[in-house]
Short mmCIF file of C-alpha atoms in Angstrom, two decimals:
data_model
loop_
_atom_site.label_atom_id
_atom_site.label_comp_id
_atom_site.label_asym_id
_atom_site.label_seq_id
_atom_site.Cartn_x
_atom_site.Cartn_y
_atom_site.Cartn_z
CA UNK A 4 -0.29 -16.10 -48.05
CA UNK A 5 3.10 -16.00 -46.66
CA UNK A 6 4.87 -19.47 -45.94
CA UNK A 7 6.80 -18.30 -43.04
CA UNK A 8 5.80 -20.21 -39.96
CA UNK A 9 3.88 -18.39 -37.53
CA UNK A 10 5.69 -20.03 -34.75
CA UNK A 11 8.83 -21.83 -34.61
CA UNK A 12 10.50 -23.10 -31.56
CA UNK A 13 13.73 -24.86 -31.40
CA UNK A 14 15.34 -26.50 -28.42
CA UNK A 15 13.13 -24.80 -26.02
CA UNK A 16 13.97 -25.48 -22.34
CA UNK A 17 12.47 -24.30 -19.19
CA UNK A 18 12.66 -25.48 -15.64
CA UNK A 19 11.12 -24.03 -12.62
CA UNK A 20 13.46 -26.08 -10.30
CA UNK A 21 17.00 -27.25 -11.10
CA UNK A 22 16.99 -30.85 -12.42
CA UNK A 23 13.09 -30.76 -13.01
CA UNK A 24 12.61 -29.33 -16.49
CA UNK A 25 9.15 -28.83 -17.60
CA UNK A 26 10.18 -28.23 -21.13
CA UNK A 27 13.30 -30.09 -22.67
CA UNK A 28 14.53 -29.31 -25.98
CA UNK A 29 10.94 -28.78 -27.09
CA UNK A 30 10.51 -28.27 -30.89
CA UNK A 31 7.39 -27.18 -32.64
CA UNK A 32 6.58 -25.35 -35.93
CA UNK A 33 3.16 -23.89 -36.70
CA UNK A 34 2.44 -23.18 -40.39
CA UNK A 35 0.01 -20.28 -41.15
CA UNK A 36 -3.75 -21.04 -41.31
CA UNK A 37 -3.77 -23.98 -38.88
CA UNK A 38 -5.60 -24.81 -35.79
CA UNK A 39 -3.39 -26.85 -33.60
CA UNK A 40 -4.53 -28.83 -30.50
CA UNK A 41 -1.82 -29.04 -27.86
CA UNK A 42 -3.08 -31.99 -25.86
CA UNK A 43 -1.54 -33.61 -22.70
CA UNK A 44 -2.00 -34.80 -19.09
CA UNK A 45 -2.01 -32.08 -16.42
CA UNK A 46 1.35 -30.65 -15.46
CA UNK A 47 2.99 -31.66 -18.80
CA UNK A 48 4.00 -28.18 -19.68
CA UNK A 49 1.13 -26.90 -21.94
CA UNK A 50 0.43 -23.58 -20.20
CA UNK A 51 4.35 -22.97 -19.62
CA UNK A 52 4.84 -23.33 -23.34
CA UNK A 53 2.15 -20.88 -24.12
CA UNK A 54 3.53 -18.38 -21.41
CA UNK A 55 6.94 -18.65 -22.99
CA UNK A 56 5.67 -17.92 -26.29
CA UNK A 57 3.71 -15.02 -25.06
CA UNK A 58 6.55 -13.72 -23.05
CA UNK A 59 5.23 -14.17 -19.79
CA UNK A 60 8.03 -16.38 -18.92
CA UNK A 61 11.69 -16.37 -19.94
CA UNK A 62 13.00 -19.58 -21.66
CA UNK A 63 16.21 -21.14 -20.03
CA UNK A 64 17.39 -22.10 -23.37
CA UNK A 65 16.31 -22.33 -26.91
CA UNK A 66 14.86 -19.98 -29.53
CA UNK A 67 11.35 -18.74 -30.21
CA UNK A 68 10.52 -17.27 -33.48
CA UNK A 69 7.11 -15.30 -34.11
CA UNK A 70 6.30 -14.66 -37.81
CA UNK A 71 10.03 -15.05 -38.73
CA UNK A 72 11.30 -12.81 -36.04
CA UNK A 73 12.99 -13.74 -32.75
CA UNK A 74 10.58 -13.11 -29.92
CA UNK A 75 10.77 -9.75 -28.37
CA UNK A 76 8.47 -7.13 -26.77
CA UNK A 77 7.40 -6.18 -30.40
CA UNK A 78 5.96 -9.83 -30.74
CA UNK A 79 3.17 -8.99 -28.39
CA UNK A 80 1.50 -7.19 -31.41
CA UNK A 81 1.15 -10.61 -33.37
CA UNK A 82 -0.01 -12.67 -30.14
CA UNK A 83 -3.45 -12.88 -28.71
CA UNK A 84 -3.37 -14.84 -25.52
CA UNK A 85 -6.26 -16.30 -23.75
CA UNK A 86 -4.96 -17.42 -20.12
CA UNK A 87 -6.82 -20.20 -18.45
CA UNK A 88 -7.38 -17.55 -15.54
CA UNK A 89 -9.80 -14.59 -15.37
CA UNK A 90 -7.21 -11.83 -15.73
CA UNK A 91 -9.14 -8.60 -16.22
CA UNK A 92 -9.66 -5.99 -13.42
CA UNK A 93 -12.85 -7.14 -11.90
CA UNK A 94 -14.03 -3.71 -11.26
CA UNK A 95 -13.95 -2.83 -15.00
CA UNK A 96 -17.11 -2.70 -17.12
CA UNK A 97 -17.15 -4.74 -20.35
CA UNK A 98 -17.36 -1.48 -22.46
CA UNK A 99 -14.25 -0.33 -20.70
CA UNK A 100 -12.39 -3.29 -21.76
CA UNK A 101 -13.43 -2.70 -25.21
CA UNK A 102 -11.89 0.75 -25.05
CA UNK A 103 -8.85 -0.65 -23.66
CA UNK A 104 -8.27 -3.17 -26.50
CA UNK A 105 -9.17 -0.58 -28.93
CA UNK A 106 -6.61 1.79 -27.58
CA UNK A 107 -3.84 -0.85 -27.29
CA UNK A 108 -4.37 -3.04 -30.06
CA UNK A 109 -4.66 -1.64 -33.77
CA UNK A 110 -6.04 -4.98 -34.95
CA UNK A 111 -9.06 -5.06 -32.36
CA UNK A 112 -12.35 -4.85 -34.06
CA UNK A 113 -14.81 -3.32 -31.55
CA UNK A 114 -18.00 -4.05 -33.76
CA UNK A 115 -17.15 -7.76 -33.91
CA UNK A 116 -16.58 -7.77 -30.12
CA UNK A 117 -20.04 -5.96 -29.48
CA UNK A 118 -21.94 -8.34 -31.94
CA UNK A 119 -20.58 -11.51 -30.06
CA UNK A 120 -21.36 -9.95 -26.69
CA UNK A 121 -24.83 -9.22 -27.87
CA UNK A 122 -25.19 -12.74 -29.04
CA UNK A 123 -24.10 -14.19 -25.81
CA UNK A 124 -26.52 -11.91 -23.88
CA UNK A 125 -23.59 -10.06 -22.21
CA UNK A 126 -24.46 -6.29 -21.49
CA UNK A 127 -21.91 -3.87 -22.20
CA UNK A 128 -22.28 -1.87 -19.04
CA UNK A 129 -21.75 -4.87 -16.88
CA UNK A 130 -19.13 -5.00 -14.29
CA UNK A 131 -17.04 -7.95 -14.63
CA UNK A 132 -17.34 -8.65 -10.80
CA UNK A 133 -21.08 -9.06 -11.39
CA UNK A 134 -20.74 -11.71 -14.06
CA UNK A 135 -20.48 -15.49 -13.36
CA UNK A 136 -17.14 -17.20 -13.93
CA UNK A 137 -18.35 -18.87 -17.20
CA UNK A 138 -19.68 -15.21 -18.33
CA UNK A 139 -16.09 -13.70 -17.70
CA UNK A 140 -14.53 -16.38 -19.59
CA UNK A 141 -16.68 -15.74 -22.46
CA UNK A 142 -15.86 -11.98 -22.25
CA UNK A 143 -12.22 -12.82 -22.36
CA UNK A 144 -12.49 -15.15 -25.42
CA UNK A 145 -14.44 -12.57 -27.19
CA UNK A 146 -11.71 -10.14 -26.63
CA UNK A 147 -9.08 -12.25 -27.52
CA UNK A 148 -10.84 -13.55 -30.70
CA UNK A 149 -11.88 -10.11 -31.86
CA UNK A 150 -8.37 -9.30 -32.76
CA UNK A 151 -7.01 -9.79 -36.26
CA UNK A 152 -3.63 -11.06 -35.34
CA UNK A 153 -1.24 -13.73 -36.44
CA UNK A 154 -1.18 -16.23 -33.41
CA UNK A 155 -3.69 -16.98 -31.01
CA UNK A 156 -2.93 -19.00 -27.95
CA UNK A 157 -5.94 -20.25 -26.29
CA UNK A 158 -5.51 -22.09 -23.03
CA UNK A 159 -8.48 -24.02 -21.87
CA UNK A 160 -10.78 -21.73 -23.83
CA UNK A 161 -14.07 -23.66 -23.02
CA UNK A 162 -13.19 -25.20 -19.45
CA UNK A 163 -15.61 -23.25 -17.65
CA UNK A 164 -18.33 -22.42 -20.41
CA UNK A 165 -21.53 -24.37 -20.41
CA UNK A 166 -22.04 -26.93 -22.96
CA UNK A 167 -24.74 -24.87 -24.66
CA UNK A 168 -22.35 -22.01 -25.44
CA UNK A 169 -19.41 -24.18 -26.46
CA UNK A 170 -20.83 -24.58 -29.84
CA UNK A 171 -21.06 -20.88 -30.53
CA UNK A 172 -17.59 -20.22 -29.05
CA UNK A 173 -15.99 -22.89 -31.21
CA UNK A 174 -17.85 -21.42 -34.22
CA UNK A 175 -16.55 -18.15 -33.23
CA UNK A 176 -12.93 -19.24 -33.18
CA UNK A 177 -13.28 -20.82 -36.66
CA UNK A 178 -14.98 -17.89 -38.34
CA UNK A 179 -13.33 -14.98 -36.68
CA UNK A 180 -9.74 -15.64 -36.96
CA UNK A 181 -7.55 -14.34 -39.67
CA UNK A 182 -7.01 -17.09 -42.33
CA UNK A 183 -3.26 -16.27 -42.25
CA UNK A 184 -3.29 -16.68 -38.60
CA UNK A 185 -2.83 -19.85 -36.48
CA UNK A 186 -4.41 -20.97 -33.25
CA UNK A 187 -2.88 -23.09 -30.57
CA UNK A 188 -5.70 -24.54 -28.28
CA UNK A 189 -4.90 -26.51 -25.07
CA UNK A 190 -7.69 -28.35 -23.31
CA UNK A 191 -8.82 -31.44 -21.61
CA UNK A 192 -12.21 -31.25 -23.48
CA UNK A 193 -10.89 -32.97 -26.45
CA UNK A 194 -14.03 -34.41 -27.69
CA UNK A 195 -15.56 -30.94 -27.77
CA UNK A 196 -12.69 -29.23 -29.54
CA UNK A 197 -11.84 -32.03 -31.99
CA UNK A 198 -14.08 -30.88 -34.77
CA UNK A 199 -12.25 -27.57 -35.18
CA UNK A 200 -8.57 -29.02 -35.13
CA UNK A 201 -6.65 -29.18 -38.35
CA UNK A 202 -3.44 -30.71 -36.48
CA UNK A 203 -2.82 -32.19 -33.00
CA UNK A 204 0.21 -32.78 -30.59
CA UNK A 205 0.08 -34.90 -27.67
CA UNK A 206 2.50 -33.80 -25.23
CA UNK A 207 3.81 -35.73 -22.16
CA UNK A 208 5.89 -34.95 -19.06
CA UNK A 209 9.02 -33.02 -19.78
CA UNK A 210 7.42 -31.45 -22.77
CA UNK A 211 8.11 -34.37 -25.06
CA UNK A 212 5.83 -34.59 -27.95
CA UNK A 213 4.75 -38.35 -28.35
CA UNK A 214 2.42 -38.05 -31.34
CA UNK A 215 1.50 -35.42 -33.71
CA UNK A 216 0.15 -34.86 -37.13
CA UNK A 217 -3.00 -33.89 -39.13
CA UNK A 218 -6.27 -34.79 -37.26
CA UNK A 219 -8.19 -35.93 -40.30
CA UNK A 220 -5.20 -38.25 -41.70
CA UNK A 221 -4.70 -39.76 -37.97
CA UNK A 222 -8.51 -40.41 -37.57
CA UNK A 223 -8.68 -42.04 -41.15
CA UNK A 224 -5.67 -44.18 -40.59
CA UNK A 225 -6.56 -45.35 -37.06
CA UNK A 226 -10.24 -45.42 -37.20
CA UNK A 227 -10.24 -43.64 -33.83
CA UNK A 228 -11.22 -40.26 -32.58
CA UNK A 229 -8.24 -37.99 -31.07
CA UNK A 230 -10.25 -38.20 -27.79
CA UNK A 231 -9.89 -42.23 -27.89
CA UNK A 232 -6.31 -41.99 -29.09
CA UNK A 233 -5.45 -39.45 -26.16
CA UNK A 234 -7.22 -41.96 -23.72
CA UNK A 235 -5.12 -44.75 -24.96
CA UNK A 236 -1.97 -43.00 -24.84
CA UNK A 237 -2.29 -41.54 -21.46
CA UNK A 238 -4.09 -44.19 -19.68
CA UNK A 239 -3.15 -44.37 -15.98
CA UNK B 6 2.15 4.42 -25.74
CA UNK B 7 3.07 6.28 -22.60
CA UNK B 8 0.10 8.41 -22.87
CA UNK B 9 -2.35 5.66 -23.24
CA UNK B 10 -0.71 3.70 -20.23
CA UNK B 11 -0.79 6.92 -18.26
CA UNK B 12 -4.58 7.44 -19.17
CA UNK B 13 -5.55 4.05 -17.88
CA UNK B 14 -3.13 4.17 -14.75
CA UNK B 15 -4.41 7.69 -13.61
CA UNK B 16 -7.97 6.59 -14.45
CA UNK B 17 -7.71 3.51 -12.29
CA UNK B 18 -6.53 5.84 -9.33
CA UNK B 19 -9.07 8.39 -10.09
CA UNK B 20 -12.31 7.30 -8.79
CA UNK B 21 -11.34 6.52 -4.99
CA UNK B 22 -9.05 9.44 -5.07
CA UNK B 23 -11.89 11.93 -6.06
CA UNK B 24 -14.32 10.34 -3.79
CA UNK B 25 -11.92 10.58 -0.86
CA UNK B 26 -10.68 14.31 -1.84
CA UNK B 27 -14.35 15.49 -1.99
CA UNK B 28 -15.06 13.90 1.29
CA UNK B 29 -12.26 15.59 3.13
CA UNK B 30 -12.70 18.94 1.50
CA UNK B 31 -16.21 18.81 2.28
CA UNK B 32 -15.59 17.72 6.03
CA UNK B 33 -12.79 20.25 6.57
CA UNK B 34 -15.27 23.20 7.14
CA UNK B 35 -17.62 21.44 9.38
CA UNK B 36 -14.75 19.91 11.35
CA UNK B 37 -13.23 23.62 11.47
CA UNK B 38 -16.47 24.99 12.93
CA UNK B 39 -16.79 22.20 15.36
CA UNK B 40 -13.23 22.64 16.57
CA UNK B 41 -13.91 26.54 16.98
CA UNK B 42 -17.04 25.57 18.91
CA UNK B 43 -15.07 23.22 21.15
CA UNK B 44 -12.28 25.66 21.70
CA UNK B 45 -14.64 28.57 22.55
CA UNK B 46 -16.72 26.23 24.79
CA UNK B 47 -19.85 27.47 23.17
CA UNK B 48 -21.63 24.20 22.85
CA UNK B 49 -23.99 23.63 25.46
CA UNK B 50 -26.26 20.79 23.96
CA UNK B 51 -24.53 17.41 24.69
CA UNK B 52 -25.77 15.97 21.43
CA UNK B 53 -24.20 18.83 19.50
CA UNK B 54 -21.02 18.46 21.53
CA UNK B 55 -20.88 14.69 20.59
CA UNK B 56 -21.52 15.22 17.22
CA UNK B 57 -18.84 18.04 16.98
CA UNK B 58 -16.15 15.57 18.50
CA UNK B 59 -17.35 12.66 15.95
CA UNK B 60 -16.90 15.27 13.25
CA UNK B 61 -13.46 16.32 14.20
CA UNK B 62 -12.30 12.77 14.89
CA UNK B 63 -13.82 11.54 11.58
CA UNK B 64 -11.94 14.48 9.66
CA UNK B 65 -8.50 13.66 11.12
CA UNK B 66 -8.86 9.91 10.66
CA UNK B 67 -9.94 10.43 7.01
CA UNK B 68 -7.00 12.88 6.41
CA UNK B 69 -4.56 10.41 7.76
CA UNK B 70 -6.21 7.58 5.65
CA UNK B 71 -6.31 9.87 2.61
CA UNK B 72 -2.56 10.51 2.82
CA UNK B 73 -1.71 6.72 3.37
CA UNK B 74 -4.06 6.22 0.22
CA UNK B 75 -2.13 8.80 -1.72
CA UNK B 76 1.14 6.79 -1.17
CA UNK B 77 -0.38 3.38 -1.33
CA UNK B 78 -2.70 3.57 -4.21
CA UNK B 79 0.06 3.84 -6.85
CA UNK B 80 2.14 1.13 -5.20
CA UNK B 81 -1.09 -1.03 -5.08
CA UNK B 82 -1.58 -0.44 -8.77
CA UNK B 83 2.15 -1.90 -9.19
CA UNK B 84 1.19 -4.80 -7.39
CA UNK B 85 -2.08 -5.76 -9.03
CA UNK B 86 -0.72 -5.08 -12.58
CA UNK B 87 2.55 -7.03 -11.94
CA UNK B 88 1.86 -9.68 -9.35
CA UNK B 89 -1.60 -10.75 -9.70
CA UNK B 90 -3.37 -12.30 -12.64
CA UNK B 91 -3.85 -8.97 -14.18
CA UNK B 92 -0.16 -9.48 -15.25
CA UNK B 93 -1.48 -11.52 -17.87
CA UNK B 94 -2.84 -8.56 -19.50
CA UNK B 95 -0.15 -6.07 -18.57
CA UNK B 96 2.68 -8.14 -20.07
CA UNK B 97 0.94 -9.11 -23.14
CA UNK B 98 0.18 -5.50 -24.23
CA UNK B 99 2.26 -4.42 -27.24
CA UNK B 100 4.02 -1.83 -24.85
CA UNK B 101 7.71 -1.87 -23.82
CA UNK B 102 8.14 -2.78 -20.21
CA UNK B 103 10.12 0.41 -19.54
CA UNK B 104 6.94 2.28 -20.70
CA UNK B 105 4.73 0.23 -18.40
CA UNK B 106 7.27 1.08 -15.47
CA UNK B 107 7.53 4.86 -16.51
CA UNK B 108 3.77 5.12 -16.70
CA UNK B 109 3.03 3.59 -13.32
CA UNK B 110 5.81 5.59 -11.66
CA UNK B 111 4.61 8.80 -13.14
CA UNK B 112 0.95 7.97 -11.98
CA UNK B 113 2.27 7.12 -8.53
CA UNK B 114 4.10 10.43 -8.15
CA UNK B 115 1.05 12.37 -9.63
CA UNK B 116 -1.34 10.77 -7.36
CA UNK B 117 1.01 11.30 -4.37
CA UNK B 118 1.39 15.12 -5.22
CA UNK B 119 -2.20 15.61 -5.92
CA UNK B 120 -3.06 13.91 -2.41
CA UNK B 121 -0.63 16.11 -0.69
CA UNK B 122 -1.89 19.15 -2.26
CA UNK B 123 -5.70 18.36 -1.42
CA UNK B 124 -4.67 17.50 2.11
CA UNK B 125 -2.78 20.83 2.60
CA UNK B 126 -5.73 22.70 1.12
CA UNK B 127 -8.24 20.82 3.42
CA UNK B 128 -6.06 21.61 6.38
CA UNK B 129 -5.98 25.32 5.42
CA UNK B 130 -9.84 25.23 5.08
CA UNK B 131 -10.10 23.50 8.42
CA UNK B 132 -7.71 26.26 10.18
CA UNK B 133 -9.57 29.06 8.53
CA UNK B 134 -12.78 28.03 10.56
CA UNK B 135 -10.66 27.81 13.87
CA UNK B 136 -10.77 30.91 15.73
CA UNK B 137 -7.46 32.05 17.68
CA UNK B 138 -8.13 35.13 19.56
CA UNK B 139 -9.52 37.97 17.49
CA UNK B 140 -8.20 36.25 14.26
CA UNK B 141 -8.27 32.62 12.94
CA UNK B 142 -5.94 29.77 13.28
CA UNK B 143 -5.08 30.14 9.51
CA UNK B 144 -3.89 33.69 9.94
CA UNK B 145 -1.85 32.47 13.16
CA UNK B 146 -0.27 29.74 11.15
CA UNK B 147 1.05 31.95 8.39
CA UNK B 148 2.29 34.45 11.17
CA UNK B 149 4.22 31.57 12.85
CA UNK B 150 5.63 30.32 9.58
CA UNK B 151 6.66 33.90 8.62
CA UNK B 152 8.38 34.66 11.94
CA UNK B 153 10.12 30.98 11.91
CA UNK B 154 11.54 31.84 8.34
CA UNK B 155 12.42 35.37 9.51
CA UNK B 156 14.38 33.86 12.44
CA UNK B 157 15.95 31.15 10.41
CA UNK B 158 17.46 33.76 7.97
CA UNK B 159 18.43 36.11 10.93
CA UNK B 160 20.84 33.68 12.58
CA UNK B 161 23.45 33.93 9.85
CA UNK B 162 21.50 31.47 7.40
CA UNK B 163 22.69 28.19 9.13
CA UNK B 164 19.20 27.20 10.37
CA UNK B 165 17.70 28.12 7.10
CA UNK B 166 20.24 26.06 5.20
CA UNK B 167 19.39 23.04 7.38
CA UNK B 168 15.85 23.63 6.81
CA UNK B 169 16.19 23.57 3.18
CA UNK B 170 18.61 20.54 3.37
CA UNK B 171 16.05 18.89 5.50
CA UNK B 172 13.26 19.43 2.99
CA UNK B 173 15.60 18.32 -0.01
CA UNK B 174 16.51 15.23 1.96
CA UNK B 175 12.97 14.41 2.95
CA UNK B 176 12.04 14.80 -0.69
CA UNK B 177 14.69 12.45 -1.85
CA UNK B 178 14.00 9.90 0.90
CA UNK B 179 10.20 9.85 0.09
CA UNK B 180 10.84 9.59 -3.78
CA UNK B 181 13.41 6.76 -3.39
CA UNK B 182 11.30 5.04 -1.01
CA UNK B 183 8.30 5.13 -3.49
CA UNK B 184 10.47 4.24 -6.50
CA UNK B 185 11.85 1.29 -4.49
CA UNK B 186 8.31 0.20 -3.23
CA UNK B 187 7.14 0.38 -6.93
CA UNK B 188 10.12 -1.54 -8.33
CA UNK B 189 9.86 -4.12 -5.58
CA UNK B 190 6.61 -5.12 -7.33
CA UNK B 191 7.59 -4.59 -10.88
CA UNK B 192 10.99 -6.35 -11.21
CA UNK B 193 9.58 -8.60 -14.13
CA UNK B 194 12.22 -6.59 -16.35
CA UNK B 195 14.95 -9.20 -16.56
CA UNK B 196 14.01 -10.41 -19.82
CA UNK B 197 16.14 -7.99 -21.78
CA UNK B 198 19.34 -5.77 -21.33
CA UNK B 199 17.02 -2.94 -20.42
CA UNK B 200 15.84 -4.98 -17.56
CA UNK B 201 19.38 -5.46 -16.37
CA UNK B 202 19.94 -1.71 -16.69
CA UNK B 203 16.93 -0.89 -14.46
CA UNK B 204 18.17 -3.47 -11.83
CA UNK B 205 21.70 -1.64 -11.92
CA UNK B 206 19.80 1.72 -11.40
CA UNK B 207 17.87 0.34 -8.54
CA UNK B 208 21.00 -0.79 -6.88
CA UNK B 209 22.67 2.52 -7.58
CA UNK B 210 19.40 4.21 -6.05
CA UNK B 211 19.62 2.22 -3.06
CA UNK B 212 23.24 3.08 -2.34
CA UNK B 213 22.60 6.86 -2.86
CA UNK B 214 19.83 6.50 -0.50
CA UNK B 215 21.71 4.96 2.26
CA UNK B 216 24.53 7.37 1.63
CA UNK B 217 22.20 10.46 2.22
CA UNK B 218 20.65 8.85 5.18
CA UNK B 219 23.97 8.04 6.89
CA UNK B 220 25.75 11.05 5.75
CA UNK B 221 23.18 13.46 7.19
CA UNK B 222 23.35 12.59 11.03
CA UNK B 223 27.23 13.13 11.33
CA UNK B 224 26.76 16.37 9.17
CA UNK B 225 24.25 17.51 11.80
CA UNK B 226 26.58 17.02 14.67
CA UNK B 227 29.32 18.69 12.70
CA UNK B 228 27.23 21.69 12.11
CA UNK B 229 26.03 21.75 15.72
CA UNK B 230 29.75 21.64 16.91
CA UNK B 231 30.70 24.66 14.62
CA UNK B 232 27.62 26.57 15.83
CA UNK B 233 28.65 25.98 19.56
CA UNK B 234 32.10 27.55 18.81
CA UNK B 235 30.87 30.57 16.86
CA UNK B 236 28.24 32.58 18.86
CA UNK B 237 27.73 31.87 22.50
CA UNK B 238 24.33 33.96 22.61
CA UNK B 239 22.85 31.83 19.85
CA UNK B 240 24.03 28.62 21.36
CA UNK B 241 21.08 27.73 23.21
CA UNK B 242 18.32 28.61 20.83
CA UNK B 243 19.93 27.28 17.73
CA UNK B 244 21.14 24.09 19.38
CA UNK B 245 17.61 23.18 20.64
CA UNK B 246 16.41 23.87 17.18
CA UNK B 247 19.06 21.57 15.71
CA UNK B 248 18.55 18.81 18.51
CA UNK B 249 14.76 18.89 17.50
CA UNK B 250 15.63 18.62 13.71
CA UNK B 251 18.11 16.02 14.33
CA UNK B 252 15.56 13.81 16.14
CA UNK B 253 12.99 14.44 13.33
CA UNK B 254 15.49 13.59 10.79
CA UNK B 255 16.78 10.69 12.66
CA UNK B 256 13.23 9.29 12.93
CA UNK B 257 12.62 9.74 9.26
CA UNK B 258 15.76 7.95 8.40
CA UNK B 259 15.15 5.04 10.60
CA UNK B 260 11.61 4.79 9.29
CA UNK B 261 12.84 5.02 5.72
CA UNK B 262 15.62 2.75 6.13
CA UNK B 263 13.22 0.22 7.65
CA UNK B 264 11.00 0.73 4.57
CA UNK B 265 13.96 0.43 2.12
CA UNK B 266 15.11 -2.98 3.94
CA UNK B 267 11.48 -4.20 3.37
CA UNK B 268 11.57 -3.01 -0.25
CA UNK B 269 15.00 -4.57 -1.00
CA UNK B 270 13.90 -7.77 0.77
CA UNK B 271 10.73 -7.82 -1.41
CA UNK B 272 12.78 -7.07 -4.44
CA UNK B 273 14.97 -10.24 -4.02
CA UNK B 274 11.99 -12.09 -2.94
CA UNK B 275 10.36 -11.27 -6.07
CA UNK B 276 13.39 -12.25 -8.22
CA UNK B 277 13.40 -15.65 -6.64
CA UNK B 278 9.81 -16.09 -7.39
CA UNK B 279 10.32 -15.11 -11.00
CA UNK B 280 13.23 -17.44 -11.25
CA UNK B 281 11.93 -20.39 -9.60
CA UNK B 282 8.01 -20.37 -9.95
CA UNK B 283 5.64 -18.42 -11.90
CA UNK B 284 5.41 -14.83 -11.18
CA UNK B 285 1.69 -15.17 -11.65
CA UNK B 286 -0.78 -16.36 -8.99
#
C-alpha cells in the first residue's frame, strides 16, 4: 500500500465575498484507507471544501494535492464526488446512467452497481424523474460507490434516505471502497455515520478545524460519542 | 473522449429533434395539398376548409418552432450542463474542459445544420404539392432562383458578388452568435491557462464580429455609389436590389448585434457569478 497521502491541502483559502473567507489557511491531510468524517455546523465550509477538492471551485490560494500530484483536470479520474444535490439529468433512465459511467470511468464496476440497485429495489429501466428524492439519492450513491477510485467525497450521503436503508448504504460504503482509497463524509447525522468513521474533524466557521483525531481514541479518552462531543462543541 | 462526449451530447438532442423532424416532414405533404386546395378554391365543404386552414397554420407554426428549436437546443444543452446542478457531473467527468466545450459546440452546429436541412426538405415537399398554373410551386421556385442567379451574373457580377458576400456574412454572423451564446453559458474555464486562452479567443471573436457588422454597411453604400456612376440603364434595377439587400442586412446586423450584446452581458454576468458565488444552483 502506498504511503502517499490521498489528499493533502495546505493553506487553502476561499472567499465568495471579499473579507468574508469561507476557508482560511485550511490544512488537511488524509492518509490512504481512512474514512474521515468532516463535521461542522451549517455554513462552516464543508461543501465548499469538497467542491474545491473536486475542482468545481477554484481556490483563492493554497495547494491541493491528490495522490501526490497537484490538482488538475486529470485528478477527476481519482475522485468520486457525491454532491448533496440531485445532479443527474432527470430524463435519464437508471441503465443509461450506468452506460454513461461505464463509458467515462474506467474504474466503474457496472455489475456492482446493478447488484446494489437490485438490492434496493430500484428498476434499471426507471426514469429518474419517476423516482422519489430518496430513491434518486440512493441511485447517486450507488453510482459513486461503484467506482474503484482513490478518493470518495460524500456530501450528506444519507440526508434524504429513510432510516431503514441507511444501514445498507453505510454497509455499502464500508464494503465497496478500494482499501487503498479514502472517504471523506460530511453530514449532520453524526450518530448514524459514527460507527463507520476511522477519523473525524470538527470544523467551525472560517474553515478552522477545532478538533480532529482518531474516532476510537477520542471515544475511549472522553467516554463520549462523537455525536455528544459535537453537541458540546457547537452548542448554541 | 471527444467521441464519447459528442455521443452523449447528440443523444440528448436526438429524441425531441427526431420527433419534431418526423412531424414536420409528415405534415408538409398534407399542408401542401391543403394549400393547393385553398388556392384552387376547390374546397366546398366548410369543415374541410377549416381543417385545411388548421393544417397549414399548424405546419407553419411547427416549422418556425422547429427552426427556433434547432438553434436553441444546443445552447440549452450548454445551459443545463454548465449552469444547473448537472454541472456537478459535467465538471467531475475525467474529461478536459476544452473537450467538453468542443463537443457541445460541434453538437450545436450539427443540430443546427440538420434542423436547417430538414426544414428545407420539408418546405420543398410542401411546395411540390402546391399548384402554380400548369405546374407546381416547387418548379416555379427553382425557375425563379435560376432566373435570379442568371440576372445576378448578367449585370457584370456585382450583384452576384454581393449575394455571395451576403451569404458569407450571414453564415459568419450566425456562427459567431451561436458560439457566443454557447460560451456565455460555458465560461467556467478560467481554472487554467487554457481557460484564459479561450476567453481571449472569445474577445477576438466579438471584435471580428462587430468589425464585419459595421464594415458591411458602408461597403454597401460605396458599392451602390460606384454602380450609380457606371451604368445608367442598370441603375434603377440594381439599386433597388441593393437597397432591399441593405435593408435585409441592416436588420440582420441589428438583430445579431442585439443578440451579441445580450451574450456578452451574459458572459460577464457569468464571470461575476463564478467569482463571487457558486456557479451551481
